[in-house]
Amino acid sequence: MSANSAGSSGPASTSHEWHTHLSSRSWLGGILLGLAAAVLLATVLGLQMELDQRHDERAGRLESLRMLPRGEVLRPALMGFHHLGADIIWLRIVQVLGEQVVTEQDYEWLSHALDVVTTLDPLYIYAYDAGGTILAELAHRVDWSNRLLEKGMKANPAAWRLPFTLGFNYFFHLNDYVKAGEYMGQAAKIPGRPLYVDTLAARLYVEGKSPLLALQYLEIMIQQAEDPQLRAIYEDKYKEVLIARDLGTMDLALARYRQTRGRNPQTIADLVKEGFVASVPEEPFGGEYRVDPETGEIESSTHRERLRLHRPPGANSSQE
């Protein structure tokens, strides 16, 4: 009886053991899955907290520059270590700019911090030069840039780069070719300046609006730029001047076409086919030159607003 009972109960017992085993594995799998989800959630939350902390740190660095005391107050407090203080603040400026946490409208802190740096160390020529360029090109505050550069010129009359950069501001941003020539003339009188400064100074007085002169000016700025970000700014501006030059040339062809045909061309290709221009130049930003169907003017597909450096005689002036 017991043998038969044992024999008959074997499969049921085995089945029960397997169910128990499977239930245990399911229970264990659920725990492991829950642990994995918890670890994943903790990792995500940890990363988010780290990112938030990093953002807070970056924002804190910017605020520390915004809240700097004036240089006249800070300099005596540094007890003779004002040069070191200027270096530390300059490095912090570079760090904040590199972190790209600055909005386009939020550059007043930079003007203040640069003023502090150059008050702590009035001979910090690179801070005037690079800082002046950043204020003009990134902050679009040529007035702040000029104020900083003029401050640098007073403290460093032998630094030719400062009047040279001021001339650049008046040439490109303010379209004041007389003032640009005056500052370039000052740079040309400083011993140790490169020979091209003299050439540019002379040409500015004679042909201030020439895009060829603008390209030469920018080639020099690109070569002289030590900072990759500044070099990229000048390279983009160089391409913009190429567009201005190309549009000026094609405007002349367009004016002749209108005078001869009494209408606008349908496409740029019409100017080439009918011999008004030898070829269509390559658009430097990778776009194309085209005829605006609404205005009949020639434009760039990447830069519809023209850089106002030069308008050839005889070109249509409706865009002015």
PDB file of C-alpha atoms in Angstrom:
ATOM      1  CA  MET A   1       0.000   0.000   0.000  1.00  0.00           C
ATOM      2  CA  SER A   2       2.688   2.386   0.977  1.00  0.00           C
ATOM      3  CA  ALA A   3       4.718   1.381  -2.061  1.00  0.00           C
ATOM      4  CA  ASN A   4       1.796   2.002  -4.371  1.00  0.00           C
ATOM      5  CA  SER A   5       1.125   5.266  -2.559  1.00  0.00           C
ATOM      6  CA  ALA A   6       4.714   6.267  -2.991  1.00  0.00           C
ATOM      7  CA  GLY A   7       4.635   5.292  -6.635  1.00  0.00           C
ATOM      8  CA  SER A   8       1.429   7.136  -7.331  1.00  0.00           C
ATOM      9  CA  SER A   9       2.446  10.262  -5.442  1.00  0.00           C
ATOM     10  CA  GLY A  10       5.803  10.669  -7.266  1.00  0.00           C
ATOM     11  CA  PRO A  11       4.619  12.666 -10.296  1.00  0.00           C
ATOM     12  CA  ALA A  12       2.350  14.888  -8.215  1.00  0.00           C
ATOM     13  CA  SER A  13       5.173  15.596  -5.790  1.00  0.00           C
ATOM     14  CA  THR A  14       7.544  16.412  -8.648  1.00  0.00           C
ATOM     15  CA  SER A  15       4.962  18.692 -10.238  1.00  0.00           C
ATOM     16  CA  HIS A  16       4.492  20.477  -6.939  1.00  0.00           C
ATOM     17  CA  GLU A  17       8.247  20.952  -6.577  1.00  0.00           C
ATOM     18  CA  TRP A  18       8.503  22.409 -10.089  1.00  0.00           C
ATOM     19  CA  HIS A  19       5.641  24.819  -9.410  1.00  0.00           C
ATOM     20  CA  THR A  20       7.362  25.869  -6.205  1.00  0.00           C
ATOM     21  CA  HIS A  21      10.667  26.272  -8.074  1.00  0.00           C
ATOM     22  CA  LEU A  22       9.063  28.307 -10.859  1.00  0.00           C
ATOM     23  CA  SER A  23       7.235  30.461  -8.346  1.00  0.00           C
ATOM     24  CA  SER A  24      10.521  31.097  -6.563  1.00  0.00           C
ATOM     25  CA  ARG A  25      12.236  32.040  -9.828  1.00  0.00           C
ATOM     26  CA  SER A  26       9.362  34.365 -10.762  1.00  0.00           C
ATOM     27  CA  TRP A  27       9.539  35.975  -7.337  1.00  0.00           C
ATOM     28  CA  LEU A  28      13.326  36.337  -7.610  1.00  0.00           C
ATOM     29  CA  GLY A  29      13.013  37.726 -11.160  1.00  0.00           C
ATOM     30  CA  GLY A  30      10.520  40.290  -9.947  1.00  0.00           C
ATOM     31  CA  ILE A  31      12.902  41.404  -7.214  1.00  0.00           C
ATOM     32  CA  LEU A  32      15.810  41.666  -9.666  1.00  0.00           C
ATOM     33  CA  LEU A  33      13.656  43.589 -12.141  1.00  0.00           C
ATOM     34  CA  GLY A  34      12.566  45.945  -9.396  1.00  0.00           C
ATOM     35  CA  LEU A  35      16.160  46.421  -8.267  1.00  0.00           C
ATOM     36  CA  ALA A  36      17.239  47.146 -11.854  1.00  0.00           C
ATOM     37  CA  ALA A  37      14.469  49.700 -12.230  1.00  0.00           C
ATOM     38  CA  ALA A  38      15.447  51.296  -8.915  1.00  0.00           C
ATOM     39  CA  VAL A  39      19.112  51.459  -9.949  1.00  0.00           C
ATOM     40  CA  LEU A  40      18.146  52.956 -13.306  1.00  0.00           C
ATOM     41  CA  LEU A  41      15.896  55.519 -11.630  1.00  0.00           C
ATOM     42  CA  ALA A  42      18.610  56.403  -9.119  1.00  0.00           C
ATOM     43  CA  THR A  43      21.138  56.788 -11.935  1.00  0.00           C
ATOM     44  CA  VAL A  44      18.837  59.070 -13.915  1.00  0.00           C
ATOM     45  CA  LEU A  45      18.038  61.154 -10.837  1.00  0.00           C
ATOM     46  CA  GLY A  46      21.722  61.302  -9.950  1.00  0.00           C
ATOM     47  CA  LEU A  47      22.653  62.470 -13.423  1.00  0.00           C
ATOM     48  CA  GLN A  48      19.904  65.078 -13.353  1.00  0.00           C
ATOM     49  CA  MET A  49      21.073  66.321  -9.957  1.00  0.00           C
ATOM     50  CA  GLU A  50      24.635  66.496 -11.258  1.00  0.00           C
ATOM     51  CA  LEU A  51      23.493  68.413 -14.344  1.00  0.00           C
ATOM     52  CA  ASP A  52      21.458  70.775 -12.167  1.00  0.00           C
ATOM     53  CA  GLN A  53      24.456  71.232  -9.900  1.00  0.00           C
ATOM     54  CA  ARG A  54      26.695  71.925 -12.881  1.00  0.00           C
ATOM     55  CA  HIS A  55      24.179  74.450 -14.222  1.00  0.00           C
ATOM     56  CA  ASP A  56      24.015  76.093 -10.800  1.00  0.00           C
ATOM     57  CA  GLU A  57      27.814  76.189 -10.688  1.00  0.00           C
ATOM     58  CA  ARG A  58      27.991  77.777 -14.153  1.00  0.00           C
ATOM     59  CA  ALA A  59      25.322  80.301 -13.243  1.00  0.00           C
ATOM     60  CA  GLY A  60      27.175  80.971  -9.995  1.00  0.00           C
ATOM     61  CA  ARG A  61      30.403  81.661 -11.854  1.00  0.00           C
ATOM     62  CA  LEU A  62      28.626  84.168 -14.086  1.00  0.00           C
ATOM     63  CA  GLU A  63      26.978  85.848 -11.090  1.00  0.00           C
ATOM     64  CA  SER A  64      30.330  86.082  -9.295  1.00  0.00           C
ATOM     65  CA  LEU A  65      31.639  88.125 -12.239  1.00  0.00           C
ATOM     66  CA  ARG A  66      28.525  90.262 -12.321  1.00  0.00           C
ATOM     67  CA  MET A  67      28.894  91.053  -8.602  1.00  0.00           C
ATOM     68  CA  LEU A  68      32.605  91.921  -8.697  1.00  0.00           C
ATOM     69  CA  PRO A  69      33.513  95.126  -6.863  1.00  0.00           C
ATOM     70  CA  ARG A  70      34.864  97.918  -9.009  1.00  0.00           C
ATOM     71  CA  GLY A  71      38.529  97.592  -9.837  1.00  0.00           C
ATOM     72  CA  GLU A  72      39.368 100.754  -7.895  1.00  0.00           C
ATOM     73  CA  VAL A  73      37.921  99.125  -4.763  1.00  0.00           C
ATOM     74  CA  LEU A  74      39.308  95.642  -5.365  1.00  0.00           C
ATOM     75  CA  ARG A  75      42.882  96.633  -6.242  1.00  0.00           C
ATOM     76  CA  PRO A  76      43.988  97.864  -2.787  1.00  0.00           C
ATOM     77  CA  ALA A  77      42.187  94.929  -1.146  1.00  0.00           C
ATOM     78  CA  LEU A  78      44.435  92.502  -3.061  1.00  0.00           C
ATOM     79  CA  MET A  79      47.488  93.933  -1.235  1.00  0.00           C
ATOM     80  CA  GLY A  80      49.890  93.867  -4.162  1.00  0.00           C
ATOM     81  CA  PHE A  81      48.486  90.726  -5.818  1.00  0.00           C
ATOM     82  CA  HIS A  82      46.366  92.694  -8.296  1.00  0.00           C
ATOM     83  CA  HIS A  83      48.130  91.147 -11.325  1.00  0.00           C
ATOM     84  CA  LEU A  84      47.267  87.666 -10.051  1.00  0.00           C
ATOM     85  CA  GLY A  85      43.722  88.829  -9.384  1.00  0.00           C
ATOM     86  CA  ALA A  86      43.425  90.085 -12.961  1.00  0.00           C
ATOM     87  CA  ASP A  87      44.643  86.722 -14.294  1.00  0.00           C
ATOM     88  CA  ILE A  88      42.163  84.774 -12.172  1.00  0.00           C
ATOM     89  CA  ILE A  89      39.224  86.948 -13.217  1.00  0.00           C
ATOM     90  CA  TRP A  90      40.252  86.733 -16.887  1.00  0.00           C
ATOM     91  CA  LEU A  91      40.371  82.918 -16.683  1.00  0.00           C
ATOM     92  CA  ARG A  92      36.912  82.939 -15.098  1.00  0.00           C
ATOM     93  CA  ILE A  93      35.631  85.132 -17.966  1.00  0.00           C
ATOM     94  CA  VAL A  94      37.023  82.685 -20.524  1.00  0.00           C
ATOM     95  CA  GLN A  95      35.480  79.753 -18.623  1.00  0.00           C
ATOM     96  CA  VAL A  96      32.013  81.330 -18.500  1.00  0.00           C
ATOM     97  CA  LEU A  97      32.112  82.261 -22.187  1.00  0.00           C
ATOM     98  CA  GLY A  98      33.204  78.719 -23.064  1.00  0.00           C
ATOM     99  CA  GLU A  99      30.324  77.208 -21.102  1.00  0.00           C
ATOM    100  CA  GLN A 100      27.858  79.085 -23.324  1.00  0.00           C
ATOM    101  CA  VAL A 101      25.432  79.962 -20.534  1.00  0.00           C
ATOM    102  CA  VAL A 102      25.257  83.589 -21.620  1.00  0.00           C
ATOM    103  CA  THR A 103      22.180  84.885 -23.392  1.00  0.00           C
ATOM    104  CA  GLU A 104      22.592  87.342 -26.244  1.00  0.00           C
ATOM    105  CA  GLN A 105      21.090  90.131 -24.142  1.00  0.00           C
ATOM    106  CA  ASP A 106      23.198  89.358 -21.071  1.00  0.00           C
ATOM    107  CA  TYR A 107      26.674  90.765 -21.621  1.00  0.00           C
ATOM    108  CA  GLU A 108      26.720  93.698 -19.224  1.00  0.00           C
ATOM    109  CA  TRP A 109      28.533  91.493 -16.725  1.00  0.00           C
ATOM    110  CA  LEU A 110      31.304  91.015 -19.304  1.00  0.00           C
ATOM    111  CA  SER A 111      31.824  94.730 -19.819  1.00  0.00           C
ATOM    112  CA  HIS A 112      32.014  95.169 -16.041  1.00  0.00           C
ATOM    113  CA  ALA A 113      34.394  92.226 -15.527  1.00  0.00           C
ATOM    114  CA  LEU A 114      36.710  93.423 -18.313  1.00  0.00           C
ATOM    115  CA  ASP A 115      36.793  96.870 -16.755  1.00  0.00           C
ATOM    116  CA  VAL A 116      37.773  95.288 -13.423  1.00  0.00           C
ATOM    117  CA  VAL A 117      40.511  93.183 -15.046  1.00  0.00           C
ATOM    118  CA  THR A 118      42.030  96.133 -16.871  1.00  0.00           C
ATOM    119  CA  THR A 119      41.843  98.337 -13.773  1.00  0.00           C
ATOM    120  CA  LEU A 120      43.684  95.707 -11.743  1.00  0.00           C
ATOM    121  CA  ASP A 121      46.258  95.343 -14.533  1.00  0.00           C
ATOM    122  CA  PRO A 122      46.181  98.305 -16.929  1.00  0.00           C
ATOM    123  CA  LEU A 123      48.947  96.707 -19.035  1.00  0.00           C
ATOM    124  CA  TYR A 124      46.903  93.561 -19.801  1.00  0.00           C
ATOM    125  CA  ILE A 125      46.875  94.236 -23.560  1.00  0.00           C
ATOM    126  CA  TYR A 126      45.291  90.912 -24.554  1.00  0.00           C
ATOM    127  CA  ALA A 127      42.315  91.560 -22.255  1.00  0.00           C
ATOM    128  CA  TYR A 128      41.678  94.877 -24.026  1.00  0.00           C
ATOM    129  CA  ASP A 129      42.127  93.398 -27.499  1.00  0.00           C
ATOM    130  CA  ALA A 130      40.230  90.107 -27.135  1.00  0.00           C
ATOM    131  CA  GLY A 131      37.669  91.636 -24.785  1.00  0.00           C
ATOM    132  CA  GLY A 132      37.004  94.492 -27.187  1.00  0.00           C
ATOM    133  CA  THR A 133      36.442  92.044 -30.018  1.00  0.00           C
ATOM    134  CA  ILE A 134      34.044  89.895 -27.962  1.00  0.00           C
ATOM    135  CA  LEU A 135      32.017  92.931 -26.897  1.00  0.00           C
ATOM    136  CA  ALA A 136      31.684  94.072 -30.509  1.00  0.00           C
ATOM    137  CA  GLU A 137      31.124  90.713 -32.199  1.00  0.00           C
ATOM    138  CA  LEU A 138      29.226  88.626 -29.622  1.00  0.00           C
ATOM    139  CA  ALA A 139      27.544  91.237 -27.435  1.00  0.00           C
ATOM    140  CA  HIS A 140      26.992  93.586 -30.406  1.00  0.00           C
ATOM    141  CA  ARG A 141      27.951  96.507 -28.156  1.00  0.00           C
ATOM    142  CA  VAL A 142      30.478  98.463 -30.157  1.00  0.00           C
ATOM    143  CA  ASP A 143      30.157 101.347 -27.692  1.00  0.00           C
ATOM    144  CA  TRP A 144      31.391  99.139 -24.840  1.00  0.00           C
ATOM    145  CA  SER A 145      34.113  97.743 -27.074  1.00  0.00           C
ATOM    146  CA  ASN A 146      35.354 101.184 -28.098  1.00  0.00           C
ATOM    147  CA  ARG A 147      35.310 102.397 -24.499  1.00  0.00           C
ATOM    148  CA  LEU A 148      37.479  99.452 -23.411  1.00  0.00           C
ATOM    149  CA  LEU A 149      39.893  99.842 -26.328  1.00  0.00           C
ATOM    150  CA  GLU A 150      40.257 103.588 -25.765  1.00  0.00           C
ATOM    151  CA  LYS A 151      41.000 102.885 -22.108  1.00  0.00           C
ATOM    152  CA  GLY A 152      43.679 100.457 -23.250  1.00  0.00           C
ATOM    153  CA  MET A 153      45.200 102.980 -25.657  1.00  0.00           C
ATOM    154  CA  LYS A 154      45.664 105.513 -22.848  1.00  0.00           C
ATOM    155  CA  ALA A 155      47.408 102.953 -20.638  1.00  0.00           C
ATOM    156  CA  ASN A 156      49.381 101.329 -23.484  1.00  0.00           C
ATOM    157  CA  PRO A 157      50.303 103.940 -26.100  1.00  0.00           C
ATOM    158  CA  ALA A 158      52.897 101.585 -27.617  1.00  0.00           C
ATOM    159  CA  ALA A 159      50.380  98.771 -28.323  1.00  0.00           C
ATOM    160  CA  TRP A 160      49.532  99.090 -32.045  1.00  0.00           C
ATOM    161  CA  ARG A 161      46.842  96.387 -31.855  1.00  0.00           C
ATOM    162  CA  LEU A 162      44.482  98.594 -29.852  1.00  0.00           C
ATOM    163  CA  PRO A 163      44.069 101.465 -32.355  1.00  0.00           C
ATOM    164  CA  PHE A 164      44.111  98.826 -35.097  1.00  0.00           C
ATOM    165  CA  THR A 165      41.105  97.045 -33.538  1.00  0.00           C
ATOM    166  CA  LEU A 166      39.366 100.376 -32.933  1.00  0.00           C
ATOM    167  CA  GLY A 167      39.811 101.133 -36.619  1.00  0.00           C
ATOM    168  CA  PHE A 168      38.231  97.752 -37.360  1.00  0.00           C
ATOM    169  CA  ASN A 169      35.182  98.666 -35.263  1.00  0.00           C
ATOM    170  CA  TYR A 170      34.701 101.994 -37.025  1.00  0.00           C
ATOM    171  CA  PHE A 171      35.216 100.368 -40.419  1.00  0.00           C
ATOM    172  CA  PHE A 172      32.890  97.369 -40.072  1.00  0.00           C
ATOM    173  CA  HIS A 173      30.358  98.288 -37.421  1.00  0.00           C
ATOM    174  CA  LEU A 174      29.997 102.059 -37.614  1.00  0.00           C
ATOM    175  CA  ASN A 175      30.768 102.634 -41.315  1.00  0.00           C
ATOM    176  CA  ASP A 176      32.847 105.649 -40.298  1.00  0.00           C
ATOM    177  CA  TYR A 177      35.741 105.304 -42.714  1.00  0.00           C
ATOM    178  CA  VAL A 178      37.300 108.634 -41.713  1.00  0.00           C
ATOM    179  CA  LYS A 179      37.541 107.607 -38.039  1.00  0.00           C
ATOM    180  CA  ALA A 180      38.722 104.160 -39.100  1.00  0.00           C
ATOM    181  CA  GLY A 181      41.491 105.800 -41.115  1.00  0.00           C
ATOM    182  CA  GLU A 182      42.436 108.033 -38.175  1.00  0.00           C
ATOM    183  CA  TYR A 183      42.847 105.087 -35.808  1.00  0.00           C
ATOM    184  CA  MET A 184      44.724 103.097 -38.422  1.00  0.00           C
ATOM    185  CA  GLY A 185      46.935 106.149 -38.910  1.00  0.00           C
ATOM    186  CA  GLN A 186      47.695 106.119 -35.176  1.00  0.00           C
ATOM    187  CA  ALA A 187      48.563 102.425 -35.359  1.00  0.00           C
ATOM    188  CA  ALA A 188      50.846 103.137 -38.328  1.00  0.00           C
ATOM    189  CA  LYS A 189      52.902 105.567 -36.217  1.00  0.00           C
ATOM    190  CA  ILE A 190      53.698 103.063 -33.473  1.00  0.00           C
ATOM    191  CA  PRO A 191      57.154 101.425 -33.699  1.00  0.00           C
ATOM    192  CA  GLY A 192      57.079  97.661 -34.099  1.00  0.00           C
ATOM    193  CA  ARG A 193      53.823  97.499 -36.057  1.00  0.00           C
ATOM    194  CA  PRO A 194      53.714  95.222 -39.136  1.00  0.00           C
ATOM    195  CA  LEU A 195      54.210  96.930 -42.499  1.00  0.00           C
ATOM    196  CA  TYR A 196      50.688  96.093 -43.658  1.00  0.00           C
ATOM    197  CA  VAL A 197      49.310  98.565 -41.101  1.00  0.00           C
ATOM    198  CA  ASP A 198      50.790 101.454 -43.093  1.00  0.00           C
ATOM    199  CA  THR A 199      49.272 100.149 -46.328  1.00  0.00           C
ATOM    200  CA  LEU A 200      45.831  99.704 -44.801  1.00  0.00           C
ATOM    201  CA  ALA A 201      45.922 103.135 -43.202  1.00  0.00           C
ATOM    202  CA  ALA A 202      46.672 104.786 -46.543  1.00  0.00           C
ATOM    203  CA  ARG A 203      43.995 102.814 -48.393  1.00  0.00           C
ATOM    204  CA  LEU A 204      41.318 103.535 -45.792  1.00  0.00           C
ATOM    205  CA  TYR A 205      41.546 107.246 -46.524  1.00  0.00           C
ATOM    206  CA  VAL A 206      41.229 106.687 -50.267  1.00  0.00           C
ATOM    207  CA  GLU A 207      38.861 103.725 -50.718  1.00  0.00           C
ATOM    208  CA  GLY A 208      37.083 103.205 -47.426  1.00  0.00           C
ATOM    209  CA  LYS A 209      34.091 101.342 -48.862  1.00  0.00           C
ATOM    210  CA  SER A 210      36.064  98.896 -50.993  1.00  0.00           C
ATOM    211  CA  PRO A 211      35.204  95.238 -50.283  1.00  0.00           C
ATOM    212  CA  LEU A 212      38.709  94.276 -51.416  1.00  0.00           C
ATOM    213  CA  LEU A 213      40.107  96.435 -48.632  1.00  0.00           C
ATOM    214  CA  ALA A 214      37.665  94.835 -46.192  1.00  0.00           C
ATOM    215  CA  LEU A 215      38.856  91.372 -47.219  1.00  0.00           C
ATOM    216  CA  GLN A 216      42.479  92.383 -46.725  1.00  0.00           C
ATOM    217  CA  TYR A 217      41.612  93.806 -43.311  1.00  0.00           C
ATOM    218  CA  LEU A 218      39.884  90.559 -42.312  1.00  0.00           C
ATOM    219  CA  GLU A 219      42.713  88.369 -43.582  1.00  0.00           C
ATOM    220  CA  ILE A 220      44.992  90.187 -41.164  1.00  0.00           C
ATOM    221  CA  MET A 221      42.529  89.826 -38.277  1.00  0.00           C
ATOM    222  CA  ILE A 222      42.219  86.080 -38.981  1.00  0.00           C
ATOM    223  CA  GLN A 223      45.989  85.639 -39.037  1.00  0.00           C
ATOM    224  CA  GLN A 224      46.439  87.640 -35.833  1.00  0.00           C
ATOM    225  CA  ALA A 225      43.628  85.934 -33.870  1.00  0.00           C
ATOM    226  CA  GLU A 226      45.061  83.591 -31.252  1.00  0.00           C
ATOM    227  CA  ASP A 227      41.706  82.436 -29.905  1.00  0.00           C
ATOM    228  CA  PRO A 228      39.816  79.882 -32.085  1.00  0.00           C
ATOM    229  CA  GLN A 229      36.446  81.462 -31.258  1.00  0.00           C
ATOM    230  CA  LEU A 230      37.620  84.898 -32.374  1.00  0.00           C
ATOM    231  CA  ARG A 231      39.156  83.415 -35.505  1.00  0.00           C
ATOM    232  CA  ALA A 232      35.836  81.760 -36.364  1.00  0.00           C
ATOM    233  CA  ILE A 233      34.055  85.112 -35.954  1.00  0.00           C
ATOM    234  CA  TYR A 234      36.438  86.794 -38.386  1.00  0.00           C
ATOM    235  CA  GLU A 235      36.205  83.901 -40.851  1.00  0.00           C
ATOM    236  CA  ASP A 236      32.401  84.222 -40.943  1.00  0.00           C
ATOM    237  CA  LYS A 237      32.695  87.967 -41.452  1.00  0.00           C
ATOM    238  CA  TYR A 238      35.184  87.330 -44.267  1.00  0.00           C
ATOM    239  CA  LYS A 239      32.562  85.180 -45.996  1.00  0.00           C
ATOM    240  CA  GLU A 240      29.949  87.896 -45.503  1.00  0.00           C
ATOM    241  CA  VAL A 241      32.237  90.382 -47.238  1.00  0.00           C
ATOM    242  CA  LEU A 242      32.702  87.905 -50.092  1.00  0.00           C
ATOM    243  CA  ILE A 243      28.921  87.910 -50.480  1.00  0.00           C
ATOM    244  CA  ALA A 244      28.894  91.730 -50.492  1.00  0.00           C
ATOM    245  CA  ARG A 245      31.601  91.748 -53.153  1.00  0.00           C
ATOM    246  CA  ASP A 246      29.807  89.182 -55.316  1.00  0.00           C
ATOM    247  CA  LEU A 247      26.456  90.951 -55.028  1.00  0.00           C
ATOM    248  CA  GLY A 248      28.093  94.251 -55.948  1.00  0.00           C
ATOM    249  CA  THR A 249      29.543  92.731 -59.108  1.00  0.00           C
ATOM    250  CA  MET A 250      26.251  91.087 -60.066  1.00  0.00           C
ATOM    251  CA  ASP A 251      24.332  94.298 -59.329  1.00  0.00           C
ATOM    252  CA  LEU A 252      26.306  95.997 -62.080  1.00  0.00           C
ATOM    253  CA  ALA A 253      25.409  93.188 -64.475  1.00  0.00           C
ATOM    254  CA  LEU A 254      21.775  93.382 -63.349  1.00  0.00           C
ATOM    255  CA  ALA A 255      21.670  97.139 -64.002  1.00  0.00           C
ATOM    256  CA  ARG A 256      23.048  96.633 -67.530  1.00  0.00           C
ATOM    257  CA  TYR A 257      20.542  93.844 -68.168  1.00  0.00           C
ATOM    258  CA  ARG A 258      17.626  96.060 -67.117  1.00  0.00           C
ATOM    259  CA  GLN A 259      18.873  98.928 -69.229  1.00  0.00           C
ATOM    260  CA  THR A 260      19.292  96.703 -72.281  1.00  0.00           C
ATOM    261  CA  ARG A 261      16.299  94.368 -71.928  1.00  0.00           C
ATOM    262  CA  GLY A 262      13.877  96.618 -70.080  1.00  0.00           C
ATOM    263  CA  ARG A 263      12.995  93.901 -67.584  1.00  0.00           C
ATOM    264  CA  ASN A 264      14.416  91.749 -64.801  1.00  0.00           C
ATOM    265  CA  PRO A 265      16.069  88.397 -65.534  1.00  0.00           C
ATOM    266  CA  GLN A 266      14.137  85.331 -64.443  1.00  0.00           C
ATOM    267  CA  THR A 267      17.219  83.673 -62.980  1.00  0.00           C
ATOM    268  CA  ILE A 268      20.903  84.387 -62.425  1.00  0.00           C
ATOM    269  CA  ALA A 269      21.614  82.001 -65.294  1.00  0.00           C
ATOM    270  CA  ASP A 270      20.041  84.528 -67.693  1.00  0.00           C
ATOM    271  CA  LEU A 271      22.851  86.965 -66.902  1.00  0.00           C
ATOM    272  CA  VAL A 272      25.418  84.320 -67.795  1.00  0.00           C
ATOM    273  CA  LYS A 273      23.641  83.068 -70.929  1.00  0.00           C
ATOM    274  CA  GLU A 274      23.308  86.560 -72.363  1.00  0.00           C
ATOM    275  CA  GLY A 275      26.880  87.566 -71.545  1.00  0.00           C
ATOM    276  CA  PHE A 276      26.253  90.110 -68.793  1.00  0.00           C
ATOM    277  CA  VAL A 277      28.415  88.196 -66.324  1.00  0.00           C
ATOM    278  CA  ALA A 278      31.050  85.533 -67.012  1.00  0.00           C
ATOM    279  CA  SER A 279      29.885  83.115 -64.314  1.00  0.00           C
ATOM    280  CA  VAL A 280      27.979  82.950 -61.054  1.00  0.00           C
ATOM    281  CA  PRO A 281      30.395  82.908 -58.096  1.00  0.00           C
ATOM    282  CA  GLU A 282      30.157  80.219 -55.440  1.00  0.00           C
ATOM    283  CA  GLU A 283      28.189  81.318 -52.383  1.00  0.00           C
ATOM    284  CA  PRO A 284      30.729  81.043 -49.516  1.00  0.00           C
ATOM    285  CA  PHE A 285      28.300  79.640 -46.917  1.00  0.00           C
ATOM    286  CA  GLY A 286      27.175  76.818 -49.209  1.00  0.00           C
ATOM    287  CA  GLY A 287      23.965  78.467 -50.393  1.00  0.00           C
ATOM    288  CA  GLU A 288      23.255  80.082 -53.738  1.00  0.00           C
ATOM    289  CA  TYR A 289      22.786  83.446 -55.379  1.00  0.00           C
ATOM    290  CA  ARG A 290      19.331  83.971 -56.852  1.00  0.00           C
ATOM    291  CA  VAL A 291      16.920  86.589 -58.161  1.00  0.00           C
ATOM    292  CA  ASP A 292      14.273  87.571 -55.618  1.00  0.00           C
ATOM    293  CA  PRO A 293      10.978  87.123 -57.534  1.00  0.00           C
ATOM    294  CA  GLU A 294       9.300  89.922 -55.542  1.00  0.00           C
ATOM    295  CA  THR A 295      11.932  92.664 -55.787  1.00  0.00           C
ATOM    296  CA  GLY A 296      13.927  91.542 -58.811  1.00  0.00           C
ATOM    297  CA  GLU A 297      17.127  92.050 -56.800  1.00  0.00           C
ATOM    298  CA  ILE A 298      19.922  89.509 -56.514  1.00  0.00           C
ATOM    299  CA  GLU A 299      20.323  87.986 -53.070  1.00  0.00           C
ATOM    300  CA  SER A 300      22.104  85.242 -51.149  1.00  0.00           C
ATOM    301  CA  SER A 301      19.991  82.330 -49.939  1.00  0.00           C
ATOM    302  CA  THR A 302      21.900  82.247 -46.622  1.00  0.00           C
ATOM    303  CA  HIS A 303      22.208  85.993 -45.929  1.00  0.00           C
ATOM    304  CA  ARG A 304      19.197  87.889 -47.224  1.00  0.00           C
ATOM    305  CA  GLU A 305      20.215  91.054 -45.384  1.00  0.00           C
ATOM    306  CA  ARG A 306      23.121  92.683 -47.151  1.00  0.00           C
ATOM    307  CA  LEU A 307      26.348  93.700 -45.481  1.00  0.00           C
ATOM    308  CA  ARG A 308      26.602  97.390 -46.374  1.00  0.00           C
ATOM    309  CA  LEU A 309      30.207  97.855 -47.363  1.00  0.00           C
ATOM    310  CA  HIS A 310      30.051  98.818 -50.987  1.00  0.00           C
ATOM    311  CA  ARG A 311      27.445  99.684 -53.559  1.00  0.00           C
ATOM    312  CA  PRO A 312      28.921  99.990 -57.060  1.00  0.00           C
ATOM    313  CA  PRO A 313      28.018 103.059 -59.141  1.00  0.00           C
ATOM    314  CA  GLY A 314      25.172 102.277 -61.535  1.00  0.00           C
ATOM    315  CA  ALA A 315      23.640  99.580 -59.348  1.00  0.00           C
ATOM    316  CA  ASN A 316      19.977  99.828 -58.411  1.00  0.00           C
ATOM    317  CA  SER A 317      19.653 101.820 -55.203  1.00  0.00           C
ATOM    318  CA  SER A 318      16.185 100.699 -54.204  1.00  0.00           C
ATOM    319  CA  GLN A 319      17.673  98.492 -51.543  1.00  0.00           C
ATOM    320  CA  GLU A 320      19.457 101.341 -49.808  1.00  0.00           C
TER     321      GLU A 320
END
